[in-house]
């Protein structure tokens, strides 16, 4: 059974689920090169069909997480008559998004290829939070009863939903309206700090450990909803949102940010960031712990953009209340296509087993001949290196900065060794060098490590299998000065543990680096520069390479160097 998942909205995306397995998944921003692109995912659908060698005639079902721009489906799938999407199941915030996309009701111009859906193929609509819940539950690999928590800014005018996952079914237990949105609260602080709502929240989280929340304790309380005993006890009347489109992406503003900005003037940026993080963690605890008790389970499964906050996830894990904690790694809205498709599959096949996820390499791949032809066309000097893993390990041991491009692109926001920039983490100053020379971003921003799965207990306190950089852990004390470039101000690191069977080339590189330096761990950051989506195509990798201070670009076995080393 082939199910095409289509998400249209913030972080538009498409996926292909074949007999319950995710076989392709990509966000449209990787093709349009506009971060958080919100238009119709034309390229993503084309990619999903092509990589699986399918046409629309091979699709058994289309699954859609209900969003703010369903009429765009008419254009994408060439829907006619009664099949046309007209209904409005959205609130005020999403209606303003819909108005922006109204023009897509019209038929496309002849030069744009869309994907006519045969009349017999059903379209399954899955609510926004249910799609988030399904993305996590049906990939958890856990057949026991679970508490599922989905937390967003807002989806379908709902901010947070508590679910029970049991016997392959997902059942809602409690939902909270937008007035309970911890996501909006955190994003408002992010806006007040001068960063984009729905984009810069990771910066707020990165800044927080430099501050002391006690120095701003309580000052954000009136700007945040309050929970107690698993219930919303003080709703927050948010002053917004005001939504507009910029360059194909949706942007948000809340007037609450003005008040927070004045608090920042008074108390300091890092202390307000620290307090925002503290409030988020405290309030989330007030939601999750009582529901774990009520449901009598120690299995927690999460999705929704708020769970991209790795410090929050660490706090939940270290609470001791959870034995199994699974967060769908593509927790934000680009994971909705997968969630909707998995939900549709398990509705159609109720006795199908709950799946698990080994890797996120579901994006486009470029073969050696494709890469070489891109290099030749541009008349670039390059050479082919046979043992490229050993070669790159030696370069990293000499503190070179290497762009590492191979295989299928990662789904979700994290680079996991296929579209990565690598550097040795063994010198503290490497963090500043890479921030200043390559990523062009704020000096406080931390970097994360990729390390061999076999060595996880050498580096991580309370380690668990964590393959997708979705939770931070405290770094073992004896390792903090061994890999200082990836240890954050609060002595944590956010690891990607690498298993040989899922990425043998990358594993071999790190293994060799460990043999040379004693630390089987490298600094790994996504292959892009600030405010740009992760790189997809070799030509974008080349453009990135010559646009910043990278030393080497390695694409499969081809090596480009600025120093001719
Ligand atoms: Fe969402």
Coordinates of C-alpha atoms and ligand atoms in Angstrom, one line a residue:
X1 CA 0.0 0.0 0.0
X2 CA 1.4 3.4 -1.1
X3 CA 0.4 6.4 0.9
X4 CA 1.4 9.9 -0.2
X5 CA 1.5 12.3 2.8
X6 CA 1.2 16.0 2.0
X7 CA 1.7 18.9 4.4
X8 CA 1.0 22.4 3.2
X9 CA 1.8 25.2 5.7
X10 CA 4.8 26.1 7.9
X11 CA 7.5 23.7 6.7
X12 CA 5.5 22.2 3.8
X13 CA 6.6 18.6 3.1
X14 CA 5.7 15.4 1.4
X15 CA 6.4 11.7 2.2
X16 CA 5.8 8.3 0.8
X17 CA 4.8 5.5 3.2
X18 CA 5.0 2.0 1.7
X19 CA 3.3 -0.8 3.7
X20 CA 3.8 1.2 6.8
X21 CA 7.5 2.0 6.2
X22 CA 8.7 5.6 5.6
X23 CA 10.6 5.4 2.3
X24 CA 10.8 9.0 1.3
X25 CA 10.3 12.3 3.2
X26 CA 11.5 15.8 2.5
X27 CA 10.6 19.4 3.3
X28 CA 9.9 21.7 0.4
X29 CA 12.4 24.3 1.7
X30 CA 15.3 22.0 0.6
X31 CA 14.3 22.6 -3.0
X32 CA 13.0 26.2 -3.0
X33 CA 15.8 27.3 -0.7
X34 CA 13.5 29.4 1.4
X35 CA 13.7 28.4 5.0
X36 CA 10.3 27.1 6.4
X37 CA 8.7 27.4 2.9
X38 CA 4.9 27.3 3.3
X39 CA 3.7 26.9 -0.3
X40 CA 2.6 23.8 -2.2
X41 CA 5.2 21.1 -1.9
X42 CA 5.5 20.5 -5.7
X43 CA 9.1 19.4 -5.7
X44 CA 8.8 17.2 -2.7
X45 CA 5.9 15.2 -4.2
X46 CA 7.8 14.9 -7.5
X47 CA 10.8 13.6 -5.5
X48 CA 8.8 11.1 -3.5
X49 CA 7.3 9.6 -6.6
X50 CA 10.5 9.5 -8.6
X51 CA 12.7 8.0 -5.9
X52 CA 10.1 5.2 -5.4
X53 CA 9.6 4.8 -9.2
X54 CA 5.9 5.5 -8.9
X55 CA 3.3 7.6 -10.6
X56 CA 0.1 9.0 -9.2
X57 CA -1.6 5.9 -10.5
X58 CA 0.3 3.8 -8.0
X59 CA -0.9 5.8 -5.0
X60 CA -3.5 4.1 -2.9
X61 CA -4.3 7.0 -0.6
X62 CA -3.4 10.6 0.0
X63 CA -3.1 11.7 3.7
X64 CA -3.3 15.3 4.7
X65 CA -2.7 16.9 8.1
X66 CA -5.4 19.5 8.1
X67 CA -3.8 22.8 7.9
X68 CA -4.3 26.4 6.9
X69 CA -4.1 26.0 3.1
X70 CA -6.1 23.0 2.1
X71 CA -7.4 24.7 -1.1
X72 CA -3.8 24.4 -2.4
X73 CA -4.6 20.6 -2.7
X74 CA -7.0 21.4 -5.6
X75 CA -4.0 22.8 -7.5
X76 CA -1.5 20.1 -6.5
X77 CA -3.7 17.1 -7.2
X78 CA -6.0 18.7 -9.8
X79 CA -9.1 18.0 -7.8
X80 CA -12.4 18.7 -9.6
X81 CA -16.1 19.2 -8.6
X82 CA -17.1 17.6 -5.3
X83 CA -13.5 16.5 -4.6
X84 CA -12.4 20.2 -4.3
X85 CA -11.3 21.3 -0.9
X86 CA -13.6 24.1 0.2
X87 CA -14.3 23.5 3.8
X88 CA -13.0 25.6 6.6
X89 CA -12.1 23.8 9.8
X90 CA -9.8 26.4 11.0
X91 CA -9.8 29.3 13.4
X92 CA -8.9 33.0 12.9
X93 CA -5.2 32.5 12.9
X94 CA -5.3 29.9 10.2
X95 CA -7.9 31.7 8.2
X96 CA -5.4 34.6 7.7
X97 CA -2.9 32.1 6.4
X98 CA -5.6 30.7 4.0
X99 CA -6.3 34.1 2.6
X100 CA -2.6 34.4 1.7
X101 CA -2.8 31.2 -0.3
X102 CA -6.2 31.8 -1.9
X103 CA -4.6 32.4 -5.2
X104 CA -3.7 28.7 -5.4
X105 CA -7.4 27.8 -5.9
X106 CA -6.9 28.6 -9.5
X107 CA -5.6 26.1 -12.0
X108 CA -1.8 26.1 -12.4
X109 CA -0.2 27.7 -15.4
X110 CA 0.7 25.1 -18.1
X111 CA 4.4 25.2 -17.4
X112 CA 3.9 23.9 -13.9
X113 CA 3.4 20.2 -13.6
X114 CA 1.0 19.1 -11.0
X115 CA 0.0 15.6 -9.9
X116 CA -3.6 14.7 -10.9
X117 CA -5.1 12.3 -8.5
X118 CA -7.3 9.5 -9.9
X119 CA -10.9 9.9 -8.8
X120 CA -10.9 6.5 -7.0
X121 CA -8.1 7.4 -4.7
X122 CA -9.3 8.6 -1.2
X123 CA -8.0 11.6 0.6
X124 CA -7.7 11.1 4.3
X125 CA -7.8 14.1 6.6
X126 CA -5.9 13.9 9.9
X127 CA -6.1 16.6 12.5
X128 CA -2.9 18.5 13.1
X129 CA -2.1 17.2 16.6
X130 CA -3.3 13.7 15.7
X131 CA -0.7 13.7 12.9
X132 CA 2.0 14.8 15.3
X133 CA 0.9 12.1 17.7
X134 CA 0.9 9.4 15.0
X135 CA 4.4 10.5 13.8
X136 CA 5.7 9.7 17.3
X137 CA 3.5 6.7 18.3
X138 CA 3.8 4.7 15.1
X139 CA 7.6 5.1 15.0
X140 CA 8.2 4.4 18.7
X141 CA 8.9 0.7 18.3
X142 CA 7.1 0.3 21.7
X143 CA 4.1 -2.0 21.9
X144 CA 3.3 -1.1 25.6
X145 CA 0.8 1.5 26.7
X146 CA 2.2 5.0 26.3
X147 CA 1.4 8.6 27.2
X148 CA 1.6 10.7 24.1
X149 CA 2.1 14.4 24.4
X150 CA 1.9 16.8 21.4
X151 CA 2.9 20.5 22.0
X152 CA 2.9 23.2 19.4
X153 CA 2.6 26.9 19.1
X154 CA -0.8 26.1 17.6
X155 CA -2.3 23.6 15.2
X156 CA -6.1 23.7 14.5
X157 CA -6.5 26.3 17.3
X158 CA -5.1 23.7 19.8
X159 CA -1.7 24.1 21.5
X160 CA -1.3 20.8 23.5
X161 CA -3.0 17.4 23.4
X162 CA -2.5 14.5 25.8
X163 CA -3.2 11.1 24.3
X164 CA -3.1 7.4 25.2
X165 CA -1.4 5.1 22.8
X166 CA -2.4 1.5 23.3
X167 CA -2.9 -1.6 21.1
X168 CA -2.0 0.4 18.0
X169 CA -4.7 3.0 18.6
X170 CA -4.4 6.7 19.6
X171 CA -7.0 8.1 21.9
X172 CA -7.3 11.7 23.1
X173 CA -7.5 12.3 26.8
X174 CA -7.3 16.1 27.1
X175 CA -6.6 19.1 24.9
X176 CA -5.7 22.6 25.6
X177 CA -6.6 25.7 23.5
X178 CA -4.2 28.3 22.2
X179 CA -4.6 30.1 25.6
X180 CA -2.5 27.3 27.0
X181 CA 0.3 27.6 24.4
X182 CA 3.7 27.3 26.0
X183 CA 5.1 27.2 22.4
X184 CA 3.7 30.7 21.7
X185 CA 5.1 31.9 25.1
X186 CA 8.6 30.7 24.2
X187 CA 8.3 32.1 20.7
X188 CA 7.3 35.5 22.0
X189 CA 10.4 35.6 24.1
X190 CA 12.4 34.6 21.0
X191 CA 10.8 37.4 19.1
X192 CA 11.6 39.9 21.9
X193 CA 15.2 38.7 21.7
X194 CA 15.2 39.8 18.0
X195 CA 14.8 36.4 16.3
X196 CA 12.1 35.0 14.1
X197 CA 9.1 33.3 15.7
X198 CA 9.0 29.7 14.6
X199 CA 12.7 29.7 13.7
X200 CA 14.9 31.2 16.4
X201 CA 13.7 29.3 19.4
X202 CA 16.9 27.2 19.3
X203 CA 18.9 30.4 19.8
X204 CA 16.9 31.3 22.9
X205 CA 17.6 27.8 24.2
X206 CA 21.3 28.2 23.4
X207 CA 21.5 31.5 25.1
X208 CA 19.7 30.4 28.3
X209 CA 22.7 28.6 29.9
X210 CA 24.6 31.8 29.9
X211 CA 22.0 33.4 32.2
X212 CA 20.7 32.9 35.7
X213 CA 17.0 32.5 35.8
X214 CA 17.0 33.6 39.5
X215 CA 17.9 37.0 38.3
X216 CA 14.6 37.3 36.4
X217 CA 12.5 34.9 38.5
X218 CA 8.8 35.4 38.0
X219 CA 9.0 38.4 35.7
X220 CA 7.6 36.4 32.7
X221 CA 4.8 34.9 34.8
X222 CA 2.0 37.2 33.5
X223 CA 3.0 36.5 29.9
X224 CA 2.7 32.7 30.2
X225 CA -0.2 30.2 30.7
X226 CA -0.1 28.3 34.0
X227 CA -0.7 24.6 34.5
X228 CA -1.2 22.6 37.7
X229 CA -2.0 18.9 38.2
X230 CA -2.1 18.3 34.5
X231 CA -4.7 21.1 33.9
X232 CA -4.6 24.6 32.5
X233 CA -5.4 26.8 35.5
X234 CA -4.5 30.2 34.2
X235 CA -5.1 30.7 30.5
X236 CA -3.1 33.4 28.7
X237 CA -4.8 35.9 26.5
X238 CA -2.1 36.3 23.8
X239 CA -2.0 39.6 21.8
X240 CA -1.9 38.0 18.4
X241 CA -0.9 36.3 16.2
X242 CA -0.4 38.6 13.3
X243 CA 0.6 36.4 10.3
X244 CA 2.1 37.5 7.0
X245 CA 4.0 35.9 4.2
X246 CA 7.6 36.7 3.4
X247 CA 9.4 35.1 0.5
X248 CA 7.1 32.1 0.5
X249 CA 7.4 31.5 4.3
X250 CA 4.9 32.4 7.0
X251 CA 6.0 34.8 9.7
X252 CA 4.3 35.6 13.0
X253 CA 4.2 38.5 15.4
X254 CA 2.6 38.9 18.9
X255 CA 2.3 42.3 20.6
X256 CA 3.3 40.5 23.9
X257 CA 6.9 40.7 22.5
X258 CA 7.0 44.5 23.2
X259 CA 6.5 43.9 26.9
X260 CA 9.0 41.1 27.0
X261 CA 11.5 43.4 25.2
X262 CA 11.2 46.0 27.9
X263 CA 11.9 43.2 30.5
X264 CA 15.0 42.3 28.5
X265 CA 16.2 45.9 28.8
X266 CA 15.7 45.7 32.5
X267 CA 17.0 42.2 33.4
X268 CA 19.3 41.3 30.5
X269 CA 19.0 39.1 27.5
X270 CA 20.6 35.9 28.9
X271 CA 18.7 36.1 32.2
X272 CA 15.3 36.4 30.4
X273 CA 16.3 33.5 28.1
X274 CA 17.2 31.4 31.2
X275 CA 13.9 32.3 32.9
X276 CA 11.9 31.5 29.7
X277 CA 13.6 28.1 29.6
X278 CA 13.0 27.5 33.3
X279 CA 9.3 28.4 32.9
X280 CA 8.9 26.2 29.9
X281 CA 10.4 23.2 31.8
X282 CA 8.4 23.8 34.9
X283 CA 5.1 24.2 33.1
X284 CA 5.7 21.2 30.9
X285 CA 6.4 19.2 34.1
X286 CA 3.1 20.3 35.5
X287 CA 1.4 18.9 32.4
X288 CA 3.3 15.7 31.9
X289 CA 4.0 14.2 35.4
X290 CA 0.4 14.2 36.6
X291 CA -0.7 12.5 33.3
X292 CA 2.0 9.9 33.6
X293 CA 0.7 9.1 37.1
X294 CA -3.0 9.1 36.0
X295 CA -2.2 6.8 33.1
X296 CA 0.1 4.6 35.2
X297 CA 2.7 4.4 32.6
X298 CA 6.4 5.2 32.4
X299 CA 6.5 5.3 28.6
X300 CA 6.4 8.8 27.2
X301 CA 6.2 9.6 23.5
X302 CA 6.3 13.2 22.2
X303 CA 6.1 15.3 19.0
X304 CA 5.3 18.9 18.0
X305 CA 7.6 21.8 17.6
X306 CA 8.1 22.4 21.4
X307 CA 9.9 19.1 21.6
X308 CA 12.7 20.3 19.4
X309 CA 13.8 21.9 22.7
X310 CA 16.5 19.4 23.7
X311 CA 17.0 20.9 27.2
X312 CA 13.3 20.4 27.9
X313 CA 13.7 16.8 26.7
X314 CA 16.8 16.3 28.9
X315 CA 14.8 17.6 32.0
X316 CA 12.0 15.2 31.3
X317 CA 14.4 12.3 30.9
X318 CA 16.3 13.2 34.1
X319 CA 13.1 13.5 36.1
X320 CA 13.3 9.7 36.7
X321 CA 9.6 9.4 35.8
X322 CA 10.2 7.9 32.4
X323 CA 11.7 4.6 31.4
X324 CA 11.2 4.9 27.7
X325 CA 11.2 8.3 26.1
X326 CA 10.7 8.6 22.4
X327 CA 10.5 11.9 20.6
X328 CA 9.9 11.8 16.9
X329 CA 13.1 13.5 15.6
X330 CA 11.3 15.6 13.0
X331 CA 9.1 17.0 15.7
X332 CA 8.1 20.2 14.0
X333 CA 5.5 20.7 11.3
X334 CA 7.7 19.2 8.5
X335 CA 7.0 15.9 10.3
X336 CA 3.3 16.2 9.7
X337 CA 3.2 14.6 6.3
X338 CA 4.7 11.4 7.8
X339 CA 2.3 11.5 10.8
X340 CA -0.7 11.8 8.6
X341 CA 0.4 9.0 6.3
X342 CA 1.3 6.7 9.2
X343 CA -2.1 7.4 10.7
X344 CA -3.9 6.6 7.5
X345 CA -1.9 3.4 7.1
X346 CA -2.8 2.1 10.6
X347 CA -6.4 3.0 10.1
X348 CA -6.4 0.9 7.0
X349 CA -4.4 -1.9 8.6
X350 CA -5.3 -1.9 12.3
X351 CA -3.4 -5.0 13.1
X352 CA -0.2 -3.8 11.6
X353 CA 2.7 -3.7 14.1
X354 CA 4.0 -0.4 15.4
X355 CA 7.1 0.5 13.5
X356 CA 10.4 2.0 14.6
X357 CA 12.9 4.3 13.0
X358 CA 16.6 3.4 12.4
X359 CA 17.7 6.3 10.4
X360 CA 16.3 9.5 8.8
X361 CA 18.1 9.2 5.5
X362 CA 14.9 9.7 3.4
X363 CA 15.9 12.6 1.2
X364 CA 17.5 12.9 -2.3
X365 CA 20.8 11.2 -3.1
X366 CA 23.2 12.2 -5.9
X367 CA 25.3 9.5 -7.5
X368 CA 29.0 9.8 -8.1
X369 CA 28.5 10.5 -11.8
X370 CA 26.0 13.3 -11.0
X371 CA 28.4 14.9 -8.6
X372 CA 31.3 14.6 -11.1
X373 CA 29.3 16.2 -13.9
X374 CA 28.4 19.1 -11.6
X375 CA 32.1 19.6 -10.9
X376 CA 33.2 19.2 -14.5
X377 CA 30.6 21.7 -15.8
X378 CA 31.9 24.3 -13.4
X379 CA 35.5 23.5 -14.3
X380 CA 36.5 23.1 -10.7
X381 CA 39.8 21.5 -9.6
X382 CA 39.0 18.3 -7.7
X383 CA 40.5 14.9 -7.1
X384 CA 39.2 11.4 -6.3
X385 CA 40.4 10.0 -3.0
X386 CA 40.1 6.2 -2.4
X387 CA 40.1 6.0 1.4
X388 CA 38.2 9.2 1.9
X389 CA 37.2 8.4 5.5
X390 CA 40.8 8.1 6.5
X391 CA 41.8 11.1 4.5
X392 CA 39.1 13.3 6.1
X393 CA 40.0 12.0 9.6
X394 CA 43.6 13.1 9.1
X395 CA 42.4 16.5 7.9
X396 CA 40.1 16.9 10.9
X397 CA 43.0 15.9 13.2
X398 CA 44.8 18.9 11.8
X399 CA 41.9 21.2 12.7
X400 CA 40.7 21.6 9.1
X401 CA 37.0 22.4 8.6
X402 CA 35.4 19.9 6.2
X403 CA 32.0 19.9 4.4
X404 CA 31.0 16.2 4.2
X405 CA 28.3 15.4 1.6
X406 CA 27.2 11.8 0.9
X407 CA 24.2 9.6 0.4
X408 CA 20.6 10.5 1.1
X409 CA 19.8 13.8 2.7
X410 CA 18.5 13.8 6.3
X411 CA 14.8 14.3 7.0
X412 CA 14.2 16.9 9.7
X413 CA 16.3 19.8 11.0
X414 CA 19.5 17.9 12.1
X415 CA 22.5 17.0 10.0
X416 CA 23.4 13.4 10.8
X417 CA 26.5 12.8 8.8
X418 CA 25.2 13.1 5.2
X419 CA 25.0 16.9 4.9
X420 CA 27.3 18.0 7.6
X421 CA 30.2 20.4 8.4
X422 CA 32.8 18.7 10.5
X423 CA 35.6 19.8 12.7
X424 CA 37.7 18.5 15.6
X425 CA 36.0 19.2 18.9
X426 CA 39.3 18.7 20.8
X427 CA 40.2 22.4 20.9
X428 CA 37.9 25.0 22.6
X429 CA 38.6 27.7 20.0
X430 CA 37.3 25.5 17.2
X431 CA 33.7 26.5 18.2
X432 CA 34.5 30.2 17.7
X433 CA 36.4 29.5 14.5
X434 CA 33.5 27.7 12.9
X435 CA 30.9 30.2 14.2
X436 CA 32.9 33.1 12.8
X437 CA 34.3 31.6 9.6
X438 CA 31.7 29.2 8.4
X439 CA 28.3 29.6 10.0
X440 CA 28.3 33.4 10.4
X441 CA 26.2 33.2 13.5
X442 CA 26.2 34.4 17.1
X443 CA 29.3 33.5 19.0
X444 CA 27.4 32.0 21.9
X445 CA 25.7 29.3 19.8
X446 CA 26.8 25.8 20.7
X447 CA 27.8 22.9 18.5
X448 CA 26.9 19.3 18.8
X449 CA 28.9 16.1 18.5
X450 CA 28.6 12.9 16.5
X451 CA 30.2 10.1 18.4
X452 CA 30.5 6.4 18.1
X453 CA 27.6 4.6 19.6
X454 CA 30.0 2.1 21.2
X455 CA 31.6 5.0 23.2
X456 CA 28.4 6.7 24.4
X457 CA 28.9 5.8 28.0
X458 CA 32.4 7.4 27.9
X459 CA 30.9 10.8 27.2
X460 CA 27.2 10.9 28.4
X461 CA 25.7 10.8 31.9
X462 CA 22.6 8.6 32.0
X463 CA 23.1 7.7 28.3
X464 CA 20.4 6.0 26.4
X465 CA 20.2 5.2 22.7
X466 CA 19.9 8.6 21.1
X467 CA 20.5 8.6 17.3
X468 CA 18.9 11.9 16.3
X469 CA 20.2 14.8 18.4
X470 CA 16.9 15.4 20.0
X471 CA 17.9 15.3 23.7
X472 CA 20.9 16.8 25.5
X473 CA 22.8 14.9 28.2
X474 CA 25.3 16.0 30.8
X475 CA 28.9 15.4 29.6
X476 CA 31.0 13.1 31.8
X477 CA 33.3 15.3 33.9
X478 CA 36.5 13.7 32.7
X479 CA 35.6 14.4 29.1
X480 CA 34.6 18.1 29.3
X481 CA 38.1 19.4 28.6
X482 CA 38.8 16.7 26.1
X483 CA 36.0 17.8 23.6
X484 CA 35.4 21.4 24.8
X485 CA 34.1 22.7 21.4
X486 CA 30.9 20.7 21.8
X487 CA 30.3 21.1 25.6
X488 CA 27.8 23.8 26.3
X489 CA 28.0 26.4 29.1
X490 CA 25.9 24.1 31.4
X491 CA 28.2 21.1 30.7
X492 CA 25.7 19.4 28.4
X493 CA 26.1 18.1 24.9
X494 CA 23.5 17.1 22.4
X495 CA 24.8 13.9 20.8
X496 CA 24.3 12.1 17.6
X497 CA 25.4 8.5 18.3
X498 CA 26.5 6.7 15.2
X499 CA 26.0 3.0 14.6
X500 CA 28.1 1.4 11.9
X501 CA 25.1 -0.4 10.3
X502 CA 23.2 2.8 9.6
X503 CA 26.0 5.0 8.3
X504 CA 29.2 2.9 7.7
X505 CA 31.2 5.6 6.0
X506 CA 30.6 8.2 8.7
X507 CA 31.2 5.6 11.4
X508 CA 34.6 4.8 9.8
X509 CA 35.5 8.4 9.6
X510 CA 34.8 9.0 13.3
X511 CA 36.5 5.7 14.2
X512 CA 39.7 6.7 12.4
X513 CA 39.6 10.2 14.0
X514 CA 39.4 8.4 17.4
X515 CA 42.4 6.3 16.5
X516 CA 44.4 9.4 15.6
X517 CA 43.4 11.7 18.5
X518 CA 42.0 9.4 21.2
X519 CA 38.5 10.9 20.9
X520 CA 36.0 9.0 18.7
X521 CA 33.8 12.1 18.4
X522 CA 33.6 15.1 16.0
X523 CA 31.9 18.4 16.0
X524 CA 28.9 18.1 13.5
X525 CA 26.8 21.0 12.3
X526 CA 24.5 21.2 9.3
X527 CA 25.9 21.9 5.9
X528 CA 24.5 25.5 5.3
X529 CA 25.1 29.0 6.4
X530 CA 23.0 31.0 8.7
X531 CA 19.3 31.5 7.7
X532 CA 19.6 29.0 4.8
X533 CA 18.0 25.5 4.7
X534 CA 20.2 22.5 4.9
X535 CA 21.9 21.8 1.6
X536 CA 20.4 19.3 -0.7
X537 CA 22.2 19.4 -4.1
X538 CA 25.9 19.2 -5.0
X539 CA 25.7 22.6 -6.7
X540 CA 24.5 24.2 -3.4
X541 CA 27.3 22.5 -1.6
X542 CA 29.8 24.1 -4.0
X543 CA 28.2 27.5 -3.6
X544 CA 28.4 27.2 0.2
X545 CA 32.0 26.0 0.0
X546 CA 33.2 29.1 -1.9
X547 CA 31.0 31.4 0.2
X548 CA 32.7 30.9 3.5
X549 CA 35.9 29.7 5.3
X550 CA 35.5 26.0 4.8
X551 CA 38.9 24.2 4.0
X552 CA 37.6 21.2 2.2
X553 CA 34.5 20.0 0.4
X554 CA 34.1 16.2 0.2
X555 CA 31.3 14.8 -1.9
X556 CA 31.4 11.0 -1.9
X557 CA 35.0 10.4 -2.9
X558 CA 35.6 13.7 -4.6
X559 CA 37.7 16.3 -2.7
X560 CA 37.9 20.0 -3.3
X561 CA 40.4 22.0 -1.4
X562 CA 41.2 25.7 -1.1
X563 CA 44.8 24.9 0.0
X564 CA 45.4 22.2 -2.5
X565 CA 46.3 19.8 0.3
Ligands
LIG1 FE1 2.5 21.5 14.6

